[in-house]
């Protein structure tokens, strides 16, 4: 099933330096750390793409020096100036640090874990990009390390490997103390952690000198190799869960949700405030350490009127423009693959033929932060719950033309085709995108339900109708 997605952002490095400086002046050191980590990741990946291997270059050294200075709570103006004086690439491809944005991972937990460990000497810290960039800086600061680099695991997701320049490999081999390998996860295979340990052991580092700092204390996932699984169970692993923020000073009834650290959460707070001011959502009360507190609204679910639904979607289209997520071609491919997985290859081919007939080259999508969660249970009359994360989840859809929400409303609220057509026209949905989304939406939701244990039957039935099949056909 195709569900997950990782849409990189194109950013200007000098603008990002200015953002970091501004965050530090404003006392928002966590925001500055995340931005500095993204900057260092972008520089390292530009050079990795040009060289085909990781090297410890002056640009990367300067970027990591900035990250560590921010993590140590030092005055980082000299590091910012040193970076600004270097020749910088005109733009970077920045990847969202998933743990900060989606999964409640906090860098302070890594600082606690590293500071509480009795290191035999200063560790050589290796961060696994992407999020391992800023996390490595935090660990280096807490463990008083002077050697810190980042590397990019590549290849098969379940069989990652590292590609290092000889000079960088030599530098690792010459280190006589412990090593700290830092990343979020592990996930299904833990092969990113495993690839770094494989490299170190190949360079003559004994397993006892290798310390892992992961995002959780669980075992490797089901796709792990036996060798990696055995090493993981024997290895020293440092984990210190972060304490959630307190909202005890704010009287209830309230509800909280994780919306993301740094700029990720701040952007959702702005949307929450705008939606509440317009009368569409509950009141946002506070944003702390990535958690948003909102006023809780109780009552039975009640579907919105067509007029209220149209007003809500039109407001989102007008107020929340965004960089586009999955392209029309990517949505069409997802629909084909998910339909084939659910209903068989014949159904997948039927969906492919249906979408191939659409004039996608004439589509003019206007990407916005769509709701993407218009399920009937999320409505209390005209009030919309769960309205902030749909376009900013860890999936391949992301911001889309409002046609995605028109198609979603038709599916989730049982709208007739005439009502859907009127809704799409009222909210300014692109007509071609609407036809695409009417297929892609149930394909995506079915894949999501299968992966996460939800109810796939309504989406599966809709796909079967669209494909003209009545049962799985291979």
Short mmCIF file of C-alpha atoms in Angstrom, two decimals:
data_model
loop_
_atom_site.label_atom_id
_atom_site.label_comp_id
_atom_site.label_asym_id
_atom_site.label_seq_id
_atom_site.Cartn_x
_atom_site.Cartn_y
_atom_site.Cartn_z
CA UNK A 1 0.00 0.00 0.00
CA UNK A 2 1.15 3.51 -0.75
CA UNK A 3 0.32 5.74 2.21
CA UNK A 4 3.50 7.30 3.53
CA UNK A 5 5.21 10.19 1.81
CA UNK A 6 8.17 12.47 2.39
CA UNK A 7 7.84 15.75 0.54
CA UNK A 8 11.12 17.72 0.80
CA UNK A 9 10.98 21.50 0.99
CA UNK A 10 13.06 23.78 -1.21
CA UNK A 11 14.61 26.52 0.94
CA UNK A 12 17.12 29.34 0.65
CA UNK A 13 20.00 28.70 3.10
CA UNK A 14 20.60 32.39 3.78
CA UNK A 15 16.95 32.92 4.60
CA UNK A 16 17.18 29.94 6.92
CA UNK A 17 20.21 31.47 8.65
CA UNK A 18 18.18 34.62 9.19
CA UNK A 19 15.34 32.54 10.67
CA UNK A 20 17.77 30.90 13.09
CA UNK A 21 19.20 34.26 14.15
CA UNK A 22 15.70 35.65 14.67
CA UNK A 23 14.64 32.64 16.74
CA UNK A 24 17.69 33.03 18.98
CA UNK A 25 17.07 36.73 19.48
CA UNK A 26 13.48 35.90 20.42
CA UNK A 27 14.60 33.29 22.93
CA UNK A 28 13.08 30.38 20.99
CA UNK A 29 16.09 28.09 21.17
CA UNK A 30 14.15 24.93 20.34
CA UNK A 31 12.93 26.49 17.09
CA UNK A 32 16.51 27.57 16.33
CA UNK A 33 17.83 24.06 16.99
CA UNK A 34 15.33 22.43 14.63
CA UNK A 35 16.04 25.02 11.92
CA UNK A 36 19.81 24.63 12.36
CA UNK A 37 19.48 20.87 12.09
CA UNK A 38 17.51 21.19 8.87
CA UNK A 39 20.13 23.57 7.51
CA UNK A 40 22.98 21.17 8.32
CA UNK A 41 21.01 18.28 6.82
CA UNK A 42 20.42 20.24 3.64
CA UNK A 43 24.10 21.15 3.24
CA UNK A 44 25.22 17.56 3.88
CA UNK A 45 22.74 16.14 1.39
CA UNK A 46 23.74 18.63 -1.31
CA UNK A 47 27.34 17.53 -0.96
CA UNK A 48 26.39 13.87 -0.69
CA UNK A 49 24.46 14.18 -3.95
CA UNK A 50 27.43 15.79 -5.69
CA UNK A 51 30.06 13.35 -4.38
CA UNK A 52 28.09 10.15 -3.94
CA UNK A 53 29.46 9.70 -0.42
CA UNK A 54 29.61 11.42 2.92
CA UNK A 55 32.63 13.63 3.59
CA UNK A 56 33.54 15.87 6.49
CA UNK A 57 33.76 19.18 4.64
CA UNK A 58 34.28 22.74 5.94
CA UNK A 59 30.65 23.56 5.13
CA UNK A 60 29.34 20.60 7.13
CA UNK A 61 31.73 21.29 10.00
CA UNK A 62 30.53 24.88 10.19
CA UNK A 63 26.88 23.83 10.05
CA UNK A 64 27.31 21.26 12.83
CA UNK A 65 29.25 23.80 14.91
CA UNK A 66 26.18 26.02 14.73
CA UNK A 67 23.90 23.15 15.77
CA UNK A 68 26.10 22.28 18.76
CA UNK A 69 26.38 25.92 19.84
CA UNK A 70 22.59 26.23 19.82
CA UNK A 71 22.26 22.94 21.74
CA UNK A 72 24.77 24.15 24.33
CA UNK A 73 22.81 27.39 24.73
CA UNK A 74 25.85 29.40 23.68
CA UNK A 75 25.90 32.69 21.84
CA UNK A 76 25.81 31.38 18.26
CA UNK A 77 26.39 34.65 16.40
CA UNK A 78 29.97 33.75 15.50
CA UNK A 79 28.87 30.38 14.07
CA UNK A 80 26.13 32.06 12.04
CA UNK A 81 28.66 34.56 10.72
CA UNK A 82 31.14 31.83 9.84
CA UNK A 83 28.52 29.97 7.84
CA UNK A 84 27.31 33.12 6.11
CA UNK A 85 30.88 33.85 4.99
CA UNK A 86 31.16 30.53 3.15
CA UNK A 87 30.01 29.98 -0.44
CA UNK A 88 26.56 28.46 0.02
CA UNK A 89 24.41 26.56 -2.48
CA UNK A 90 21.54 28.66 -3.84
CA UNK A 91 18.92 26.35 -2.39
CA UNK A 92 18.54 23.25 -0.24
CA UNK A 93 16.21 20.25 -0.26
CA UNK A 94 15.13 20.10 3.37
CA UNK A 95 13.44 17.02 4.79
CA UNK A 96 10.92 17.28 7.60
CA UNK A 97 12.29 15.76 10.83
CA UNK A 98 9.41 13.35 11.30
CA UNK A 99 9.78 12.80 15.04
CA UNK A 100 9.51 16.52 15.78
CA UNK A 101 6.62 17.07 13.39
CA UNK A 102 4.48 13.97 13.89
CA UNK A 103 5.54 11.65 16.69
CA UNK A 104 6.14 13.68 19.82
CA UNK A 105 9.91 13.18 19.86
CA UNK A 106 11.68 15.83 21.93
CA UNK A 107 15.43 16.56 21.73
CA UNK A 108 15.54 17.16 25.47
CA UNK A 109 14.99 13.45 26.07
CA UNK A 110 18.22 12.73 24.15
CA UNK A 111 20.06 15.32 26.22
CA UNK A 112 18.87 13.62 29.42
CA UNK A 113 19.85 10.18 28.14
CA UNK A 114 23.33 11.27 27.06
CA UNK A 115 24.00 13.29 30.21
CA UNK A 116 23.01 10.43 32.51
CA UNK A 117 25.35 7.87 30.90
CA UNK A 118 28.80 7.14 32.35
CA UNK A 119 30.86 7.53 29.18
CA UNK A 120 34.34 5.99 29.26
CA UNK A 121 35.56 9.05 27.38
CA UNK A 122 34.18 11.70 25.03
CA UNK A 123 32.11 9.85 22.42
CA UNK A 124 32.37 10.27 18.68
CA UNK A 125 28.78 11.20 17.83
CA UNK A 126 27.25 10.00 14.56
CA UNK A 127 23.85 11.41 13.63
CA UNK A 128 21.77 9.63 11.01
CA UNK A 129 20.13 12.13 8.69
CA UNK A 130 17.63 13.60 8.68
CA UNK A 131 16.51 14.16 12.29
CA UNK A 132 19.74 12.68 13.62
CA UNK A 133 21.45 15.93 12.64
CA UNK A 134 20.00 18.07 15.42
CA UNK A 135 19.74 15.10 17.80
CA UNK A 136 23.48 14.44 17.34
CA UNK A 137 24.20 18.05 18.27
CA UNK A 138 22.12 17.67 21.44
CA UNK A 139 23.94 14.46 22.38
CA UNK A 140 27.33 16.02 21.67
CA UNK A 141 26.47 18.99 23.88
CA UNK A 142 25.24 16.79 26.73
CA UNK A 143 28.15 14.32 26.52
CA UNK A 144 30.79 17.05 26.07
CA UNK A 145 31.85 15.53 22.76
CA UNK A 146 33.98 17.38 20.24
CA UNK A 147 33.65 14.93 17.35
CA UNK A 148 30.23 14.98 15.70
CA UNK A 149 29.24 14.15 12.12
CA UNK A 150 26.14 13.11 10.20
CA UNK A 151 25.75 10.36 7.61
CA UNK A 152 23.01 9.39 5.18
CA UNK A 153 21.94 5.69 5.17
CA UNK A 154 20.96 4.72 1.63
CA UNK A 155 19.63 1.80 -0.38
CA UNK A 156 16.88 -0.72 0.31
CA UNK A 157 14.85 0.57 3.30
CA UNK A 158 15.36 -2.77 5.04
CA UNK A 159 19.03 -3.10 4.11
CA UNK A 160 20.52 0.36 4.48
CA UNK A 161 24.22 1.01 4.03
CA UNK A 162 26.62 3.93 4.41
CA UNK A 163 29.00 5.38 1.83
CA UNK A 164 31.87 7.31 3.41
CA UNK A 165 34.93 8.96 1.91
CA UNK A 166 38.20 7.26 2.92
CA UNK A 167 39.32 10.26 4.98
CA UNK A 168 36.11 10.19 7.04
CA UNK A 169 36.37 6.42 7.53
CA UNK A 170 39.96 6.94 8.67
CA UNK A 171 38.86 9.55 11.16
CA UNK A 172 36.35 7.13 12.65
CA UNK A 173 38.92 4.33 12.82
CA UNK A 174 41.38 6.58 14.64
CA UNK A 175 38.97 7.37 17.46
CA UNK A 176 39.87 5.29 20.49
CA UNK A 177 36.84 5.98 22.67
CA UNK A 178 33.11 5.22 22.53
CA UNK A 179 30.74 5.97 19.68
CA UNK A 180 27.19 7.30 19.95
CA UNK A 181 24.84 6.53 17.05
CA UNK A 182 21.82 8.84 17.15
CA UNK A 183 18.48 8.73 15.34
CA UNK A 184 14.74 8.35 15.85
CA UNK A 185 13.22 4.89 15.56
CA UNK A 186 14.11 2.10 15.04
CA UNK A 187 11.36 1.19 12.62
CA UNK A 188 10.50 -1.95 10.71
CA UNK A 189 14.09 -3.08 10.28
CA UNK A 190 16.40 -0.81 12.24
CA UNK A 191 18.75 -1.03 9.29
CA UNK A 192 19.80 2.62 9.55
CA UNK A 193 21.16 2.07 13.04
CA UNK A 194 22.52 -1.27 11.86
CA UNK A 195 24.35 0.21 8.88
CA UNK A 196 26.28 2.60 11.11
CA UNK A 197 27.25 -0.16 13.54
CA UNK A 198 28.20 -2.44 10.62
CA UNK A 199 30.57 0.22 9.34
CA UNK A 200 32.17 0.80 12.72
CA UNK A 201 32.73 -2.89 13.35
CA UNK A 202 34.23 -3.23 9.86
CA UNK A 203 36.67 -0.48 10.87
CA UNK A 204 37.73 -2.50 13.91
CA UNK A 205 35.49 -0.92 16.57
CA UNK A 206 34.46 -3.46 19.19
CA UNK A 207 30.69 -3.78 19.80
CA UNK A 208 31.13 -2.72 23.43
CA UNK A 209 32.24 0.74 22.33
CA UNK A 210 29.05 1.37 20.35
CA UNK A 211 26.15 3.06 22.13
CA UNK A 212 22.77 3.61 20.48
CA UNK A 213 20.48 6.55 21.26
CA UNK A 214 17.10 5.69 19.68
CA UNK A 215 13.64 7.18 20.06
CA UNK A 216 12.20 4.23 22.02
CA UNK A 217 13.44 1.25 24.02
CA UNK A 218 11.65 -1.42 21.98
CA UNK A 219 13.09 -4.15 19.81
CA UNK A 220 13.80 -3.87 16.09
CA UNK A 221 10.84 -4.37 13.76
CA UNK A 222 9.89 -7.54 11.91
CA UNK A 223 12.09 -6.81 8.88
CA UNK A 224 15.34 -6.70 10.90
CA UNK A 225 18.13 -9.06 9.97
CA UNK A 226 19.05 -11.73 12.55
CA UNK A 227 22.51 -10.19 12.97
CA UNK A 228 21.14 -6.71 13.59
CA UNK A 229 18.51 -8.05 15.98
CA UNK A 230 21.11 -9.97 18.02
CA UNK A 231 23.40 -6.92 18.20
CA UNK A 232 20.53 -4.64 19.23
CA UNK A 233 19.57 -6.87 22.14
CA UNK A 234 23.15 -6.98 23.44
CA UNK A 235 23.97 -3.31 22.87
CA UNK A 236 23.88 -0.37 25.26
CA UNK A 237 20.83 1.72 24.38
CA UNK A 238 20.12 5.05 26.04
CA UNK A 239 16.49 6.19 26.19
CA UNK A 240 14.96 8.82 28.44
CA UNK A 241 11.29 9.56 27.63
CA UNK A 242 10.36 13.23 27.67
CA UNK A 243 7.82 14.46 30.19
CA UNK A 244 4.71 15.94 28.55
CA UNK A 245 4.07 19.60 29.30
CA UNK A 246 1.69 20.60 32.05
CA UNK A 247 -1.48 22.56 31.38
CA UNK A 248 -2.69 22.45 34.97
CA UNK A 249 -2.94 26.22 35.10
CA UNK A 250 -5.66 26.22 32.43
CA UNK A 251 -9.10 25.10 33.70
CA UNK A 252 -11.09 22.54 31.74
CA UNK A 253 -12.88 21.02 30.05
CA UNK A 254 -10.00 20.76 27.59
CA UNK A 255 -8.36 18.33 25.21
CA UNK A 256 -4.78 18.17 23.96
CA UNK A 257 -3.07 16.83 20.87
CA UNK A 258 0.47 16.78 19.54
CA UNK A 259 0.85 19.20 16.64
CA UNK A 260 4.63 19.40 16.31
CA UNK A 261 7.65 21.15 17.75
CA UNK A 262 9.01 24.45 16.49
CA UNK A 263 7.61 25.87 13.29
CA UNK A 264 5.42 22.81 12.68
CA UNK A 265 3.32 23.41 15.78
CA UNK A 266 3.42 27.18 15.50
CA UNK A 267 1.93 27.05 11.99
CA UNK A 268 -0.90 24.82 13.19
CA UNK A 269 -1.60 27.17 16.09
CA UNK A 270 -2.02 30.04 13.61
CA UNK A 271 -4.49 27.94 11.60
CA UNK A 272 -6.32 26.92 14.77
CA UNK A 273 -6.69 30.55 15.81
CA UNK A 274 -7.98 31.58 12.38
CA UNK A 275 -10.48 28.71 12.22
CA UNK A 276 -11.79 29.45 15.70
CA UNK A 277 -12.09 33.19 15.01
CA UNK A 278 -14.22 32.31 11.99
CA UNK A 279 -16.43 30.11 14.15
CA UNK A 280 -15.48 26.75 12.66
CA UNK A 281 -13.45 25.01 15.41
CA UNK A 282 -13.00 24.87 19.19
CA UNK A 283 -10.92 27.53 20.91
CA UNK A 284 -7.13 26.98 21.01
CA UNK A 285 -5.86 27.79 24.50
CA UNK A 286 -2.10 27.17 24.57
CA UNK A 287 0.78 25.61 22.65
CA UNK A 288 3.53 24.08 24.78
CA UNK A 289 6.37 21.78 23.74
CA UNK A 290 4.51 20.76 20.60
CA UNK A 291 1.18 20.04 22.34
CA UNK A 292 -1.88 22.15 21.59
CA UNK A 293 -4.57 22.55 24.24
CA UNK A 294 -8.08 23.26 22.98
CA UNK A 295 -11.43 23.82 24.64
CA UNK A 296 -13.28 20.50 24.70
CA UNK A 297 -16.70 20.45 23.09
CA UNK A 298 -19.03 17.63 24.09
CA UNK A 299 -22.12 16.37 22.36
CA UNK A 300 -23.29 13.88 19.76
CA UNK A 301 -21.88 13.95 16.26
CA UNK A 302 -24.04 15.96 13.87
CA UNK A 303 -23.36 16.49 10.19
CA UNK A 304 -22.98 20.03 8.86
CA UNK A 305 -25.50 21.55 6.50
CA UNK A 306 -24.38 21.85 2.87
CA UNK A 307 -24.10 25.63 3.32
CA UNK A 308 -21.93 25.28 6.43
CA UNK A 309 -19.72 22.68 4.77
CA UNK A 310 -19.22 24.91 1.73
CA UNK A 311 -18.37 27.90 3.91
CA UNK A 312 -15.82 25.86 5.84
CA UNK A 313 -14.06 24.51 2.74
CA UNK A 314 -14.14 27.89 1.02
CA UNK A 315 -12.51 29.45 4.09
CA UNK A 316 -9.70 26.88 3.99
CA UNK A 317 -9.14 27.46 0.28
CA UNK A 318 -8.94 31.22 0.67
CA UNK A 319 -6.93 31.40 3.89
CA UNK A 320 -4.49 28.47 3.90
CA UNK A 321 -2.41 28.36 0.69
CA UNK A 322 0.49 25.90 0.87
CA UNK A 323 3.30 24.29 -1.09
CA UNK A 324 1.80 21.30 -2.95
CA UNK A 325 2.00 17.76 -1.64
CA UNK A 326 1.65 14.71 -3.86
CA UNK A 327 1.38 15.56 -7.55
CA UNK A 328 -1.58 14.46 -9.69
CA UNK A 329 0.64 11.78 -11.22
CA UNK A 330 1.65 10.51 -7.79
CA UNK A 331 -1.97 10.40 -6.63
CA UNK A 332 -2.96 8.45 -9.73
CA UNK A 333 -0.15 5.95 -9.22
CA UNK A 334 -1.11 5.54 -5.57
CA UNK A 335 -4.72 4.86 -6.60
CA UNK A 336 -3.63 2.17 -9.07
CA UNK A 337 -1.30 0.41 -6.66
CA UNK A 338 -3.67 0.47 -3.68
CA UNK A 339 -6.61 -0.72 -5.78
CA UNK A 340 -4.54 -3.60 -7.14
CA UNK A 341 -3.45 -4.54 -3.62
CA UNK A 342 -7.05 -4.49 -2.37
CA UNK A 343 -9.00 -5.89 -5.30
CA UNK A 344 -6.52 -7.54 -7.62
CA UNK A 345 -4.53 -6.55 -10.68
CA UNK A 346 -7.55 -6.42 -13.01
CA UNK A 347 -9.16 -3.79 -10.79
CA UNK A 348 -5.90 -1.89 -10.60
CA UNK A 349 -5.67 -1.82 -14.38
CA UNK A 350 -9.27 -0.61 -14.63
CA UNK A 351 -8.54 2.28 -12.29
CA UNK A 352 -5.36 3.05 -14.20
CA UNK A 353 -7.32 3.21 -17.47
CA UNK A 354 -9.97 5.41 -15.88
CA UNK A 355 -7.41 7.89 -14.63
CA UNK A 356 -5.36 7.79 -17.83
CA UNK A 357 -8.41 9.17 -19.64
CA UNK A 358 -8.36 12.31 -17.50
CA UNK A 359 -6.67 15.39 -18.97
CA UNK A 360 -4.29 15.76 -16.04
CA UNK A 361 -2.13 18.11 -18.09
CA UNK A 362 -5.03 20.56 -17.97
CA UNK A 363 -5.44 20.38 -14.20
CA UNK A 364 -4.68 23.63 -12.39
CA UNK A 365 -4.56 22.59 -8.75
CA UNK A 366 -4.47 25.30 -6.12
CA UNK A 367 -2.72 23.67 -3.16
CA UNK A 368 -4.04 24.52 0.30
CA UNK A 369 -3.97 23.00 3.76
CA UNK A 370 -6.96 20.76 3.20
CA UNK A 371 -8.87 19.26 6.13
CA UNK A 372 -8.64 15.67 4.79
CA UNK A 373 -10.62 14.32 7.78
CA UNK A 374 -14.23 15.15 7.00
CA UNK A 375 -15.62 12.00 8.60
CA UNK A 376 -19.08 12.38 10.09
CA UNK A 377 -17.79 11.64 13.61
CA UNK A 378 -15.59 14.76 13.43
CA UNK A 379 -18.55 17.17 13.21
CA UNK A 380 -20.68 18.58 15.99
CA UNK A 381 -23.19 20.36 13.82
CA UNK A 382 -21.35 23.27 12.27
CA UNK A 383 -18.28 22.81 14.47
CA UNK A 384 -15.34 20.86 13.01
CA UNK A 385 -13.05 18.77 15.21
CA UNK A 386 -9.63 17.37 14.21
CA UNK A 387 -9.10 20.16 11.68
CA UNK A 388 -5.35 20.84 11.91
CA UNK A 389 -3.28 17.80 10.91
CA UNK A 390 -4.85 16.42 7.75
CA UNK A 391 -2.54 18.19 5.32
CA UNK A 392 0.52 17.94 7.54
CA UNK A 393 0.61 14.26 8.36
CA UNK A 394 3.37 11.84 7.42
CA UNK A 395 1.70 10.76 4.18
CA UNK A 396 1.98 11.26 0.45
CA UNK A 397 -1.12 13.47 0.08
CA UNK A 398 -0.17 16.66 1.92
CA UNK A 399 -1.59 20.01 0.78
CA UNK A 400 -3.89 19.57 -2.20
CA UNK A 401 -6.49 21.32 -4.29
CA UNK A 402 -9.70 21.72 -2.29
CA UNK A 403 -11.07 19.06 -4.63
CA UNK A 404 -9.54 16.54 -2.21
CA UNK A 405 -11.92 17.76 0.49
CA UNK A 406 -14.88 17.90 -1.87
CA UNK A 407 -14.28 14.26 -2.79
CA UNK A 408 -13.67 13.40 0.85
CA UNK A 409 -16.91 15.06 1.95
CA UNK A 410 -18.83 13.17 -0.72
CA UNK A 411 -17.43 9.88 0.57
CA UNK A 412 -17.59 10.51 4.31
CA UNK A 413 -20.88 12.40 4.47
CA UNK A 414 -22.71 10.44 1.76
CA UNK A 415 -23.29 13.38 -0.57
CA UNK A 416 -25.10 12.76 -3.82
CA UNK A 417 -23.37 13.52 -7.09
CA UNK A 418 -25.43 16.71 -7.71
CA UNK A 419 -24.70 17.96 -4.20
CA UNK A 420 -21.01 17.14 -4.63
CA UNK A 421 -20.91 18.97 -7.95
CA UNK A 422 -22.49 22.07 -6.41
CA UNK A 423 -20.13 21.91 -3.43
CA UNK A 424 -17.07 21.61 -5.68
CA UNK A 425 -18.19 24.59 -7.76
CA UNK A 426 -18.92 26.72 -4.68
CA UNK A 427 -15.53 26.10 -3.09
CA UNK A 428 -13.50 26.54 -6.29
CA UNK A 429 -12.33 22.96 -6.79
CA UNK A 430 -10.44 22.25 -10.00
CA UNK A 431 -12.78 20.06 -12.14
CA UNK A 432 -10.05 17.70 -13.34
CA UNK A 433 -8.64 17.34 -9.85
CA UNK A 434 -12.12 16.51 -8.56
CA UNK A 435 -12.38 13.57 -10.96
CA UNK A 436 -8.92 12.37 -9.90
CA UNK A 437 -9.66 12.78 -6.19
CA UNK A 438 -12.94 10.88 -6.44
CA UNK A 439 -10.78 7.83 -7.17
CA UNK A 440 -7.62 8.69 -5.27
CA UNK A 441 -9.41 9.54 -2.02
CA UNK A 442 -10.98 6.10 -1.39
CA UNK A 443 -7.78 4.41 -2.59
CA UNK A 444 -5.72 6.34 -0.08
CA UNK A 445 -8.16 5.90 2.79
CA UNK A 446 -8.46 2.17 2.11
CA UNK A 447 -4.69 1.80 2.15
CA UNK A 448 -4.48 3.80 5.36
CA UNK A 449 -7.16 1.68 7.00
CA UNK A 450 -5.42 -1.56 6.05
CA UNK A 451 -2.07 -0.35 7.37
CA UNK A 452 -3.41 1.00 10.65
CA UNK A 453 -6.27 -1.37 11.40
CA UNK A 454 -9.16 0.90 10.45
CA UNK A 455 -12.40 0.22 8.60
CA UNK A 456 -11.55 -0.31 4.93
CA UNK A 457 -14.86 -1.76 3.69
CA UNK A 458 -16.60 1.46 2.52
CA UNK A 459 -13.53 2.56 0.57
CA UNK A 460 -12.99 -0.89 -0.85
CA UNK A 461 -16.62 -1.02 -2.01
CA UNK A 462 -16.29 2.39 -3.63
CA UNK A 463 -13.14 1.32 -5.47
CA UNK A 464 -14.86 -1.84 -6.66
CA UNK A 465 -17.66 0.28 -8.13
CA UNK A 466 -15.17 2.57 -9.86
CA UNK A 467 -13.20 -0.39 -11.22
CA UNK A 468 -16.30 -2.31 -12.29
CA UNK A 469 -15.51 -5.43 -10.25
CA UNK A 470 -17.47 -7.22 -7.56
CA UNK A 471 -14.73 -9.18 -5.84
CA UNK A 472 -10.95 -9.59 -5.72
CA UNK A 473 -9.66 -10.68 -9.12
CA UNK A 474 -6.06 -11.72 -9.87
#
